[in-house]
GROMACS .gro file of C-alpha atoms in nm:
model
  515
    1MET     CA    1  -0.235   0.727   7.885
    2ILE     CA    2  -0.164   0.676   7.514
    3THR     CA    3  -0.293   1.026   7.440
    4MET     CA    4  -0.065   1.171   7.707
    5LEU     CA    5   0.236   0.992   7.558
    6LYS     CA    6   0.149   1.129   7.215
    7ILE     CA    7   0.137   1.491   7.332
    8LEU     CA    8   0.446   1.462   7.554
    9PRO     CA    9   0.706   1.548   7.282
   10LYS     CA   10   0.501   1.849   7.168
   11THR     CA   11   0.454   1.971   7.526
   12ALA     CA   12   0.823   1.925   7.605
   13MET     CA   13   0.925   2.111   7.289
   14ILE     CA   14   0.700   2.409   7.360
   15LEU     CA   15   0.793   2.413   7.730
   16LEU     CA   16   1.166   2.418   7.651
   17ALA     CA   17   1.116   2.705   7.406
   18PHE     CA   18   0.908   2.890   7.667
   19LEU     CA   19   1.174   2.842   7.935
   20ALA     CA   20   1.450   2.955   7.699
   21ILE     CA   21   1.285   3.295   7.651
   22PHE     CA   22   1.152   3.318   8.008
   23LEU     CA   23   1.497   3.268   8.160
   24ILE     CA   24   1.670   3.541   7.958
   25GLU     CA   25   1.391   3.790   8.032
   26TRP     CA   26   1.410   3.694   8.400
   27TYR     CA   27   1.768   3.827   8.405
   28THR     CA   28   1.680   4.140   8.204
   29PRO     CA   29   1.632   4.459   8.406
   30ILE     CA   30   1.387   4.723   8.292
   31HIS     CA   31   1.586   4.980   8.098
   32SER     CA   32   1.580   5.257   7.839
   33ASP     CA   33   1.224   5.370   7.753
   34ASP     CA   34   1.072   5.114   7.991
   35TYR     CA   35   1.095   5.386   8.255
   36ARG     CA   36   0.921   5.641   8.032
   37TYR     CA   37   0.630   5.411   7.947
   38TYR     CA   38   0.586   5.304   8.306
   39LEU     CA   39   0.553   5.671   8.396
   40LEU     CA   40   0.310   5.720   8.106
   41GLY     CA   41   0.069   5.492   8.290
   42ILE     CA   42  -0.246   5.333   8.155
   43SER     CA   43  -0.500   5.616   8.176
   44PRO     CA   44  -0.681   5.690   7.847
   45GLU     CA   45  -0.608   6.061   7.893
   46SER     CA   46  -0.232   6.017   7.906
   47HIS     CA   47  -0.234   5.787   7.603
   48PHE     CA   48  -0.456   6.024   7.405
   49HIS     CA   49  -0.212   6.305   7.481
   50HIS     CA   50   0.075   6.078   7.378
   51TYR     CA   51  -0.106   5.998   7.052
   52MET     CA   52  -0.169   6.363   6.978
   53THR     CA   53   0.184   6.481   7.058
   54TRP     CA   54   0.426   6.194   6.997
   55SER     CA   55   0.327   5.856   6.849
   56GLY     CA   56   0.048   5.687   6.656
   57ARG     CA   57   0.140   5.342   6.788
   58ILE     CA   58  -0.155   5.313   7.023
   59ILE     CA   59  -0.144   4.931   7.022
   60ALA     CA   60   0.227   4.912   7.103
   61ASP     CA   61   0.216   5.197   7.355
   62TYR     CA   62  -0.073   5.049   7.551
   63THR     CA   63   0.082   4.701   7.539
   64SER     CA   64   0.409   4.820   7.692
   65ALA     CA   65   0.236   5.040   7.950
   66LEU     CA   66   0.007   4.756   8.063
   67ILE     CA   67   0.295   4.510   8.103
   68LEU     CA   68   0.513   4.763   8.288
   69TYR     CA   69   0.222   4.869   8.510
   70THR     CA   70   0.242   4.531   8.688
   71ARG     CA   71   0.601   4.599   8.807
   72SER     CA   72   0.647   4.222   8.813
   73GLN     CA   73   0.951   4.046   8.670
   74LEU     CA   74   0.739   3.731   8.652
   75VAL     CA   75   0.485   3.906   8.429
   76TYR     CA   76   0.763   4.054   8.214
   77SER     CA   77   0.917   3.709   8.164
   78ILE     CA   78   0.589   3.534   8.090
   79SER     CA   79   0.484   3.803   7.842
   80ALA     CA   80   0.817   3.779   7.657
   81ALA     CA   81   0.796   3.399   7.638
   82VAL     CA   82   0.430   3.385   7.538
   83SER     CA   83   0.459   3.654   7.270
   84THR     CA   84   0.765   3.488   7.115
   85LEU     CA   85   0.610   3.140   7.114
   86VAL     CA   86   0.275   3.254   6.976
   87PHE     CA   87   0.453   3.459   6.708
   88CYS     CA   88   0.657   3.155   6.602
   89TYR     CA   89   0.352   2.929   6.620
   90PHE     CA   90   0.153   3.144   6.378
   91ILE     CA   91   0.453   3.149   6.144
   92VAL     CA   92   0.462   2.768   6.160
   93LYS     CA   93   0.086   2.719   6.112
   94THR     CA   94   0.014   2.970   5.835
   95PRO     CA   95   0.111   2.738   5.545
   96SER     CA   96  -0.123   2.462   5.668
   97GLY     CA   97  -0.413   2.699   5.739
   98THR     CA   98  -0.494   2.524   6.067
   99LEU     CA   99  -0.385   2.578   6.427
  100ARG     CA  100  -0.398   2.205   6.500
  101TRP     CA  101  -0.057   2.049   6.567
  102ASN     CA  102   0.051   1.795   6.306
  103LYS     CA  103   0.352   1.573   6.235
  104SER     CA  104   0.544   1.828   6.029
  105ASP     CA  105   0.541   2.071   6.322
  106TYR     CA  106   0.789   1.855   6.514
  107LEU     CA  107   1.048   1.981   6.265
  108LEU     CA  108   0.890   2.306   6.153
  109PHE     CA  109   0.845   2.459   6.498
  110PRO     CA  110   1.209   2.414   6.612
  111LEU     CA  111   1.331   2.531   6.269
  112ILE     CA  112   1.136   2.856   6.297
  113PHE     CA  113   1.219   2.905   6.665
  114PHE     CA  114   1.592   2.845   6.613
  115THR     CA  115   1.598   3.073   6.307
  116TYR     CA  116   1.408   3.343   6.498
  117TRP     CA  117   1.680   3.336   6.762
  118ILE     CA  118   2.000   3.305   6.558
  119SER     CA  119   1.900   3.535   6.270
  120ASN     CA  120   1.706   3.802   6.459
  121PRO     CA  121   1.826   4.149   6.352
  122ASN     CA  122   1.820   4.279   6.708
  123LEU     CA  123   1.713   4.010   6.953
  124GLY     CA  124   1.788   4.215   7.264
  125GLN     CA  125   1.569   4.508   7.157
  126THR     CA  126   1.287   4.318   6.983
  127THR     CA  127   1.234   4.044   7.240
  128PHE     CA  128   1.394   4.126   7.577
  129TRP     CA  129   1.321   4.499   7.594
  130ILE     CA  130   0.959   4.544   7.705
  131VAL     CA  131   0.895   4.860   7.503
  132GLY     CA  132   1.089   4.726   7.206
  133ALA     CA  133   0.894   4.398   7.213
  134ALA     CA  134   0.566   4.589   7.230
  135ASN     CA  135   0.666   4.780   6.916
  136TYR     CA  136   0.834   4.507   6.712
  137LEU     CA  137   0.727   4.167   6.849
  138TRP     CA  138   0.373   4.210   6.981
  139THR     CA  139   0.266   4.421   6.683
  140ASN     CA  140   0.421   4.173   6.439
  141LEU     CA  141   0.246   3.895   6.632
  142PHE     CA  142  -0.085   4.067   6.555
  143VAL     CA  143   0.022   4.100   6.191
  144VAL     CA  144   0.120   3.735   6.149
  145ALA     CA  145  -0.198   3.622   6.329
  146TRP     CA  146  -0.398   3.838   6.087
  147LEU     CA  147  -0.205   3.691   5.793
  148PHE     CA  148  -0.287   3.340   5.920
  149PHE     CA  149  -0.660   3.409   5.939
  150PHE     CA  150  -0.668   3.603   5.613
  151TYR     CA  151  -0.479   3.324   5.434
  152THR     CA  152  -0.706   3.058   5.589
  153ILE     CA  153  -1.019   3.248   5.488
  154THR     CA  154  -0.887   3.271   5.133
  155ILE     CA  155  -0.789   2.904   5.085
  156LYS     CA  156  -1.106   2.776   5.256
  157ASN     CA  157  -1.330   3.033   5.088
  158SER     CA  158  -1.490   3.120   5.421
  159LYS     CA  159  -1.771   3.379   5.409
  160ALA     CA  160  -1.840   3.432   5.780
  161ILE     CA  161  -1.760   3.767   5.941
  162SER     CA  162  -1.581   3.737   6.275
  163PRO     CA  163  -1.571   4.042   6.507
  164TRP     CA  164  -1.243   3.906   6.648
  165VAL     CA  165  -1.077   3.894   6.307
  166ALA     CA  166  -1.212   4.243   6.236
  167LEU     CA  167  -1.047   4.367   6.558
  168LEU     CA  168  -0.728   4.181   6.471
  169SER     CA  169  -0.732   4.346   6.127
  170PHE     CA  170  -0.740   4.690   6.290
  171MET     CA  171  -0.458   4.594   6.529
  172ALA     CA  172  -0.248   4.461   6.240
  173GLY     CA  173  -0.304   4.783   6.047
  174CYS     CA  174  -0.204   4.985   6.354
  175SER     CA  175   0.116   4.784   6.407
  176ASN     CA  176   0.428   4.980   6.305
  177GLU     CA  177   0.522   5.205   6.017
  178SER     CA  178   0.729   4.959   5.814
  179VAL     CA  179   0.467   4.681   5.809
  180SER     CA  180   0.133   4.865   5.834
  181PRO     CA  181   0.120   4.987   5.469
  182PHE     CA  182   0.172   4.630   5.349
  183VAL     CA  183  -0.111   4.500   5.567
  184SER     CA  184  -0.341   4.741   5.383
  185LEU     CA  185  -0.182   4.651   5.049
  186ILE     CA  186  -0.230   4.277   5.106
  187SER     CA  187  -0.596   4.345   5.194
  188VAL     CA  188  -0.653   4.535   4.871
  189LEU     CA  189  -0.465   4.278   4.661
  190ALA     CA  190  -0.674   3.995   4.811
  191ILE     CA  191  -0.993   4.177   4.715
  192ALA     CA  192  -0.862   4.248   4.365
  193TYR     CA  193  -0.760   3.884   4.319
  194GLU     CA  194  -1.100   3.753   4.429
  195LEU     CA  195  -1.277   4.004   4.207
  196TRP     CA  196  -1.066   3.890   3.912
  197GLN     CA  197  -1.123   3.521   3.984
  198ASN     CA  198  -1.490   3.520   4.087
  199LYS     CA  199  -1.627   3.852   3.958
  200SER     CA  200  -1.744   3.916   4.315
  201VAL     CA  201  -1.593   3.981   4.659
  202SER     CA  202  -1.679   3.826   4.995
  203ARG     CA  203  -1.818   4.074   5.245
  204ASN     CA  204  -1.586   3.949   5.518
  205LYS     CA  205  -1.280   4.043   5.312
  206ILE     CA  206  -1.419   4.391   5.257
  207VAL     CA  207  -1.487   4.433   5.631
  208TYR     CA  208  -1.143   4.304   5.733
  209SER     CA  209  -0.971   4.519   5.471
  210LEU     CA  210  -1.154   4.833   5.584
  211CYS     CA  211  -1.055   4.758   5.944
  212ALA     CA  212  -0.690   4.710   5.842
  213ILE     CA  213  -0.688   5.033   5.642
  214ALA     CA  214  -0.851   5.216   5.935
  215GLY     CA  215  -0.574   5.087   6.162
  216SER     CA  216  -0.309   5.206   5.917
  217CYS     CA  217  -0.468   5.550   5.903
  218VAL     CA  218  -0.482   5.576   6.283
  219LEU     CA  219  -0.113   5.489   6.299
  220ILE     CA  220   0.031   5.688   6.010
  221LEU     CA  221  -0.194   5.996   6.026
  222SER     CA  222  -0.143   6.050   6.398
  223PRO     CA  223  -0.093   6.420   6.484
  224GLY     CA  224   0.192   6.311   6.709
  225ASN     CA  225   0.380   6.167   6.413
  226PHE     CA  226   0.369   6.500   6.232
  227ILE     CA  227   0.483   6.687   6.544
  228ARG     CA  228   0.770   6.443   6.601
  229THR     CA  229   0.892   6.471   6.242
  230SER     CA  230   0.862   6.850   6.224
  231GLY     CA  231   1.221   6.899   6.345
  232LYS     CA  232   1.381   6.650   6.104
  233GLU     CA  233   1.476   6.895   5.832
  234PHE     CA  234   1.807   6.718   5.774
  235TRP     CA  235   1.597   6.442   5.613
  236TYR     CA  236   1.265   6.589   5.508
  237GLY     CA  237   1.438   6.898   5.373
  238ARG     CA  238   1.590   6.684   5.097
  239PRO     CA  239   1.404   6.610   4.771
  240ILE     CA  240   1.223   6.276   4.782
  241PHE     CA  241   1.440   6.119   4.511
  242GLU     CA  242   1.754   6.212   4.705
  243ARG     CA  243   1.610   6.045   5.016
  244ILE     CA  244   1.531   5.731   4.817
  245PHE     CA  245   1.882   5.729   4.667
  246ILE     CA  246   2.049   5.766   5.009
  247HIS     CA  247   1.825   5.497   5.154
  248LEU     CA  248   1.899   5.250   4.874
  249THR     CA  249   2.273   5.312   4.860
  250GLU     CA  250   2.358   5.367   5.229
  251ARG     CA  251   2.097   5.198   5.449
  252VAL     CA  252   1.905   4.913   5.285
  253HIS     CA  253   2.192   4.672   5.217
  254ASN     CA  254   2.334   4.711   5.569
  255HIS     CA  255   1.998   4.636   5.727
  256LEU     CA  256   1.910   4.347   5.498
  257ALA     CA  257   2.250   4.197   5.585
  258LEU     CA  258   2.143   4.174   5.951
  259ILE     CA  259   1.927   3.869   5.878
  260TRP     CA  260   2.177   3.688   5.656
  261ILE     CA  261   2.134   3.359   5.842
  262ALA     CA  262   1.767   3.356   5.737
  263TYR     CA  263   1.881   3.387   5.375
  264VAL     CA  264   2.114   3.090   5.420
  265VAL     CA  265   1.833   2.879   5.568
  266LEU     CA  266   1.598   2.984   5.289
  267LEU     CA  267   1.860   2.917   5.022
  268LEU     CA  268   1.934   2.567   5.154
  269LEU     CA  269   1.563   2.483   5.140
  270VAL     CA  270   1.528   2.628   4.790
  271LEU     CA  271   1.828   2.426   4.671
  272LEU     CA  272   1.650   2.109   4.784
  273VAL     CA  273   1.366   2.200   4.550
  274ILE     CA  274   1.588   2.302   4.258
  275PHE     CA  275   1.819   2.001   4.255
  276ASN     CA  276   1.575   1.719   4.328
  277LYS     CA  277   1.351   1.621   4.038
  278GLN     CA  278   1.117   1.416   4.257
  279ILE     CA  279   1.063   1.708   4.494
  280ARG     CA  280   0.999   1.946   4.203
  281ALA     CA  281   0.732   1.711   4.072
  282LYS     CA  282   0.549   1.660   4.402
  283ILE     CA  283   0.591   1.988   4.589
  284ASP     CA  284   0.290   2.215   4.631
  285LYS     CA  285   0.338   2.504   4.387
  286THR     CA  286   0.104   2.731   4.584
  287SER     CA  287   0.344   2.722   4.878
  288LEU     CA  288   0.631   2.825   4.652
  289ILE     CA  289   0.429   3.115   4.512
  290CYS     CA  290   0.334   3.227   4.864
  291ALA     CA  291   0.700   3.206   4.970
  292ALA     CA  292   0.806   3.424   4.677
  293LEU     CA  293   0.527   3.671   4.754
  294VAL     CA  294   0.620   3.715   5.121
  295VAL     CA  295   0.988   3.759   5.028
  296CYS     CA  296   0.887   4.046   4.797
  297ILE     CA  297   0.675   4.198   5.074
  298GLY     CA  298   0.963   4.158   5.320
  299ILE     CA  299   1.199   4.347   5.091
  300GLY     CA  300   0.928   4.610   5.047
  301THR     CA  301   0.910   4.668   5.424
  302SER     CA  302   1.278   4.761   5.411
  303LEU     CA  303   1.253   4.978   5.099
  304ILE     CA  304   0.961   5.178   5.239
  305MET     CA  305   1.176   5.304   5.525
  306PHE     CA  306   1.312   5.575   5.293
  307ALA     CA  307   1.024   5.775   5.442
  308SER     CA  308   1.187   5.770   5.787
  309PRO     CA  309   1.486   5.981   5.893
  310SER     CA  310   1.600   5.698   6.123
  311TYR     CA  311   1.622   5.326   6.059
  312PRO     CA  312   1.713   5.137   6.379
  313ASP     CA  313   1.814   4.773   6.345
  314ARG     CA  314   1.509   4.661   6.545
  315VAL     CA  315   1.276   4.787   6.269
  316MET     CA  316   1.406   4.500   6.055
  317ASN     CA  317   1.200   4.261   6.267
  318GLY     CA  318   0.907   4.326   6.034
  319THR     CA  319   1.115   4.234   5.729
  320PHE     CA  320   1.248   3.932   5.916
  321MET     CA  321   0.892   3.815   5.987
  322PHE     CA  322   0.817   3.781   5.616
  323PHE     CA  323   1.138   3.586   5.553
  324LEU     CA  324   1.043   3.351   5.838
  325LEU     CA  325   0.710   3.301   5.663
  326ALA     CA  326   0.894   3.218   5.340
  327ILE     CA  327   1.105   2.960   5.525
  328SER     CA  328   0.790   2.816   5.679
  329PHE     CA  329   0.608   2.787   5.345
  330ILE     CA  330   0.897   2.610   5.171
  331ALA     CA  331   0.986   2.382   5.464
  332TYR     CA  332   0.619   2.286   5.504
  333ALA     CA  333   0.591   2.209   5.132
  334LEU     CA  334   0.906   1.995   5.147
  335LEU     CA  335   0.776   1.798   5.444
  336LYS     CA  336   0.431   1.750   5.290
  337SER     CA  337   0.575   1.640   4.955
  338GLY     CA  338   0.648   1.301   5.107
  339VAL     CA  339   0.987   1.284   4.938
  340LYS     CA  340   1.250   1.142   5.174
  341ALA     CA  341   1.520   1.381   5.048
  342GLY     CA  342   1.298   1.675   5.141
  343VAL     CA  343   1.237   1.549   5.494
  344VAL     CA  344   1.604   1.465   5.547
  345GLY     CA  345   1.707   1.806   5.410
  346VAL     CA  346   1.472   1.998   5.641
  347THR     CA  347   1.591   1.784   5.933
  348ALA     CA  348   1.955   1.859   5.853
  349VAL     CA  349   1.891   2.234   5.830
  350THR     CA  350   1.700   2.225   6.161
  351VAL     CA  351   1.984   2.039   6.333
  352LEU     CA  352   2.240   2.291   6.202
  353CYS     CA  353   2.026   2.580   6.328
  354GLY     CA  354   1.986   2.400   6.661
  355ILE     CA  355   2.363   2.368   6.705
  356VAL     CA  356   2.411   2.741   6.639
  357PHE     CA  357   2.121   2.816   6.875
  358LEU     CA  358   2.281   2.621   7.162
  359TRP     CA  359   2.608   2.812   7.119
  360SER     CA  360   2.431   3.147   7.092
  361TYR     CA  361   2.200   3.077   7.385
  362SER     CA  362   2.485   2.982   7.619
  363LEU     CA  363   2.653   3.316   7.543
  364MET     CA  364   2.326   3.504   7.590
  365LEU     CA  365   2.246   3.338   7.922
  366ASN     CA  366   2.594   3.409   8.057
  367GLY     CA  367   2.584   3.769   7.935
  368TYR     CA  368   2.241   3.845   8.076
  369LYS     CA  369   2.326   3.686   8.412
  370LYS     CA  370   2.613   3.933   8.431
  371THR     CA  371   2.391   4.232   8.345
  372ALA     CA  372   2.151   4.115   8.618
  373GLY     CA  373   2.444   4.132   8.861
  374GLN     CA  374   2.532   4.477   8.729
  375GLU     CA  375   2.173   4.587   8.789
  376ILE     CA  376   2.207   4.486   9.157
  377VAL     CA  377   2.511   4.714   9.181
  378ARG     CA  378   2.324   4.999   9.009
  379GLN     CA  379   2.027   4.966   9.243
  380LYS     CA  380   2.256   4.970   9.548
  381ILE     CA  381   2.413   5.292   9.423
  382ILE     CA  382   2.071   5.449   9.368
  383THR     CA  383   1.954   5.347   9.717
  384LYS     CA  384   2.276   5.474   9.875
  385GLU     CA  385   2.275   5.810   9.695
  386ILE     CA  386   1.908   5.875   9.768
  387ALA     CA  387   1.964   5.789  10.136
  388ALA     CA  388   2.247   6.044  10.138
  389GLY     CA  389   2.005   6.309  10.009
  390LYS     CA  390   2.157   6.339   9.661
  391GLN     CA  391   1.930   6.470   9.386
  392LYS     CA  392   2.178   6.420   9.101
  393PHE     CA  393   2.424   6.134   9.076
  394ILE     CA  394   2.582   5.877   8.844
  395ILE     CA  395   2.529   5.506   8.786
  396PRO     CA  396   2.752   5.289   8.566
  397ASP     CA  397   2.625   5.191   8.222
  398TYR     CA  398   2.567   4.823   8.147
  399TYR     CA  399   2.862   4.633   8.008
  400PHE     CA  400   2.798   4.333   7.783
  401VAL     CA  401   3.039   4.042   7.760
  402LYS     CA  402   3.069   3.843   7.436
  403LEU     CA  403   2.740   3.749   7.266
  404GLN     CA  404   2.668   3.603   6.922
  405ASN     CA  405   2.661   3.963   6.794
  406SER     CA  406   2.576   4.311   6.917
  407GLY     CA  407   2.212   4.252   6.823
  408GLY     CA  408   2.183   4.055   7.145
  409HIS     CA  409   2.232   4.371   7.352
  410PHE     CA  410   1.925   4.536   7.492
  411GLY     CA  411   1.899   4.912   7.439
  412LEU     CA  412   2.142   5.137   7.625
  413PHE     CA  413   1.948   5.463   7.574
  414HIS     CA  414   1.933   5.656   7.899
  415ASP     CA  415   1.734   5.973   7.975
  416PRO     CA  416   1.866   6.119   8.305
  417ALA     CA  417   1.548   6.316   8.372
  418VAL     CA  418   1.318   6.017   8.318
  419TYR     CA  419   1.532   5.794   8.540
  420GLY     CA  420   1.526   6.073   8.798
  421GLU     CA  421   1.148   6.104   8.783
  422TYR     CA  422   1.108   5.728   8.827
  423TYR     CA  423   1.326   5.731   9.141
  424HIS     CA  424   1.192   6.068   9.266
  425VAL     CA  425   1.514   6.267   9.226
  426GLN     CA  426   1.618   6.537   8.979
  427ALA     CA  427   1.840   6.331   8.748
  428ILE     CA  428   2.036   6.008   8.730
  429PHE     CA  429   2.320   6.013   8.480
  430LYS     CA  430   2.503   5.713   8.338
  431LYS     CA  431   2.874   5.671   8.285
  432LYS     CA  432   3.035   5.430   8.040
  433VAL     CA  433   3.231   5.154   8.212
  434ASN     CA  434   3.446   4.926   7.995
  435PHE     CA  435   3.443   4.622   8.223
  436ASP     CA  436   3.200   4.374   8.378
  437TYR     CA  437   3.140   4.491   8.734
  438SER     CA  438   2.887   4.220   8.831
  439VAL     CA  439   3.157   4.072   9.057
  440ILE     CA  440   3.077   4.357   9.299
  441ALA     CA  441   2.729   4.208   9.343
  442ASN     CA  442   2.805   3.838   9.357
  443GLY     CA  443   3.177   3.803   9.433
  444ALA     CA  444   3.366   3.741   9.756
  445LYS     CA  445   3.421   4.063   9.952
  446HIS     CA  446   3.768   4.158  10.083
  447SER     CA  447   3.790   4.457  10.317
  448LEU     CA  448   4.135   4.612  10.258
  449SER     CA  449   4.089   4.930  10.465
  450ASN     CA  450   3.817   5.167  10.580
  451GLU     CA  451   3.832   5.332  10.238
  452THR     CA  452   3.897   5.036  10.008
  453THR     CA  453   3.710   4.711   9.937
  454ALA     CA  454   3.794   4.440   9.683
  455TYR     CA  455   3.566   4.183   9.520
  456SER     CA  456   3.662   3.861   9.344
  457ASN     CA  457   3.527   3.535   9.206
  458THR     CA  458   3.684   3.209   9.092
  459ARG     CA  459   3.625   3.299   8.725
  460GLY     CA  460   3.905   3.555   8.737
  461ASP     CA  461   3.711   3.879   8.790
  462PHE     CA  462   3.875   4.115   9.037
  463ALA     CA  463   3.745   4.462   9.126
  464ILE     CA  464   3.833   4.730   9.379
  465ILE     CA  465   3.621   5.022   9.499
  466SER     CA  466   3.809   5.293   9.687
  467ARG     CA  467   3.733   5.643   9.810
  468GLU     CA  468   4.095   5.726   9.739
  469GLN     CA  469   4.272   5.711   9.405
  470LEU     CA  470   4.512   5.416   9.406
  471THR     CA  471   4.870   5.406   9.281
  472GLY     CA  472   5.149   5.150   9.269
  473SER     CA  473   5.081   4.777   9.239
  474ILE     CA  474   4.850   4.517   9.389
  475THR     CA  475   4.975   4.170   9.480
  476LEU     CA  476   4.729   3.881   9.480
  477SER     CA  477   4.752   3.520   9.585
  478VAL     CA  478   4.549   3.319   9.332
  479ASN     CA  479   4.534   2.948   9.417
  480GLY     CA  480   4.861   2.994   9.605
  481ARG     CA  481   5.038   3.170   9.315
  482GLN     CA  482   5.156   3.529   9.356
  483LYS     CA  483   5.044   3.777   9.091
  484THR     CA  484   5.133   4.148   9.081
  485ILE     CA  485   4.919   4.396   8.886
  486PRO     CA  486   5.019   4.763   8.832
  487VAL     CA  487   4.719   4.983   8.914
  488GLU     CA  488   4.768   5.192   8.598
  489LYS     CA  489   4.715   4.878   8.388
  490MET     CA  490   4.379   4.804   8.549
  491LYS     CA  491   4.060   4.922   8.383
  492HIS     CA  492   3.908   5.201   8.585
  493ALA     CA  493   3.614   5.440   8.623
  494GLU     CA  494   3.508   5.711   8.864
  495ILE     CA  495   3.151   5.671   8.989
  496ASN     CA  496   3.029   5.958   9.207
  497ASP     CA  497   3.297   5.993   9.480
  498GLU     CA  498   3.450   5.649   9.433
  499PHE     CA  499   3.728   5.505   9.218
  500TRP     CA  500   3.658   5.168   9.057
  501TYR     CA  501   3.931   4.934   8.928
  502TYR     CA  502   3.904   4.605   8.744
  503ALA     CA  503   4.137   4.331   8.617
  504SER     CA  504   4.100   3.978   8.489
  505VAL     CA  505   4.344   3.774   8.698
  506GLY     CA  506   4.283   3.420   8.575
  507LYS     CA  507   4.065   3.148   8.720
  508GLY     CA  508   4.114   3.057   9.084
  509GLU     CA  509   4.038   3.165   9.439
  510ILE     CA  510   4.198   3.483   9.569
  511THR     CA  511   4.315   3.424   9.926
  512ALA     CA  512   4.534   3.729   9.991
  513ILE     CA  513   4.552   4.088   9.863
  514SER     CA  514   4.817   4.348   9.946
  515PHE     CA  515   4.937   4.685   9.815
   0.00000   0.00000   0.00000
């Protein structure tokens, strides 16, 4: 009973974090390249062809294909929650070199989890997009797990060779293009350091380093990578120094700015060290050195992207991972120093991050609930058009309401042919809609005529779908108050053969509608 009471806070903390991710993914429809990688399937032949003609990311590509193959929203949600929690857990546990939960983790885990959420460069595409998570969360999970074991082996001077760590080394090397070179570099630097210190090198480090380098080679030297980049003359046609100059002056600072909250958290922790003499005297200097090292590596993962013609925001997740590690090293050192000011400071920073997280999460949950409603509308359109024998038709694009920032949006890329193949038609096109149409799925239905139907909810959303173009004004009774709206002032869109109209009419129940 006593043991159960001791583990209850830890279990509750991890369960709440799990549910937070699970719930958002539960409301996230498959989208963008999810359709393409479902169609890719899981056969070795299709993935070998993909490797030879498109991408060297065999780990990420197989991960996404396997998850999508289940066609289960439950599996999607569990995989998103598990990958996020395990990623954060390895970040938390790397400084201590043990996976066993200890006292400091009651502060360190929520600090890292909150920071992961509120400072993520592109949360929607790195965590809640299945293909994006496979490329930038799962692969970074393998990297941070490898870093944990490699760091633990180094500080404990372990000599044993583990086949599992060897496999993990290969997977970390075959992660993604911004991080992979640094996995190999860290391996080589670890060998060089041990050789300098001991005049000899452990065989396990050599094995793990060779596996990591092999993974990097498989990723970077993929024939598919060379084929994919062959048409990028606008970038590769420039001299290398011009590419570096453009990258440094036009791209790096904008991308590094995406994780500014992580810098604030890191700075606050560093200030605790700088301005408290007692902390400076007692803090573990090795942790500070490791924090500085991972910050340098993190910046390097951004600088190295000069080699790529494109630099999507989601790629910054690799850079972000190293800054999270820096936060973890310093926060852990502050907590282990035993100085009250250090513990209070870390607690205060964690509470501040928690407050921002609660605000951000409430926006995210509301926004993703609405996109789930929009997906119901999209699926009804697809079913209706296919039943009518249409081979080409339009669905509305997703519309996001206010989130913490645009990084919370999942990807809106849409390939009409791929969507068509998935639904066994020629093509499904998307059309931009500048309003939230989820009310059509979950609002009260008002039949106005054979050609016109209205939808409303008590939150003030009001939409009309009509087979005829509307003119004039619409009069509503909202909680007994009359409100007249000119049709031309309503937001509108034309979807297939129907005219859609939308207006925000204020909170209340609509009891009467007339033209």
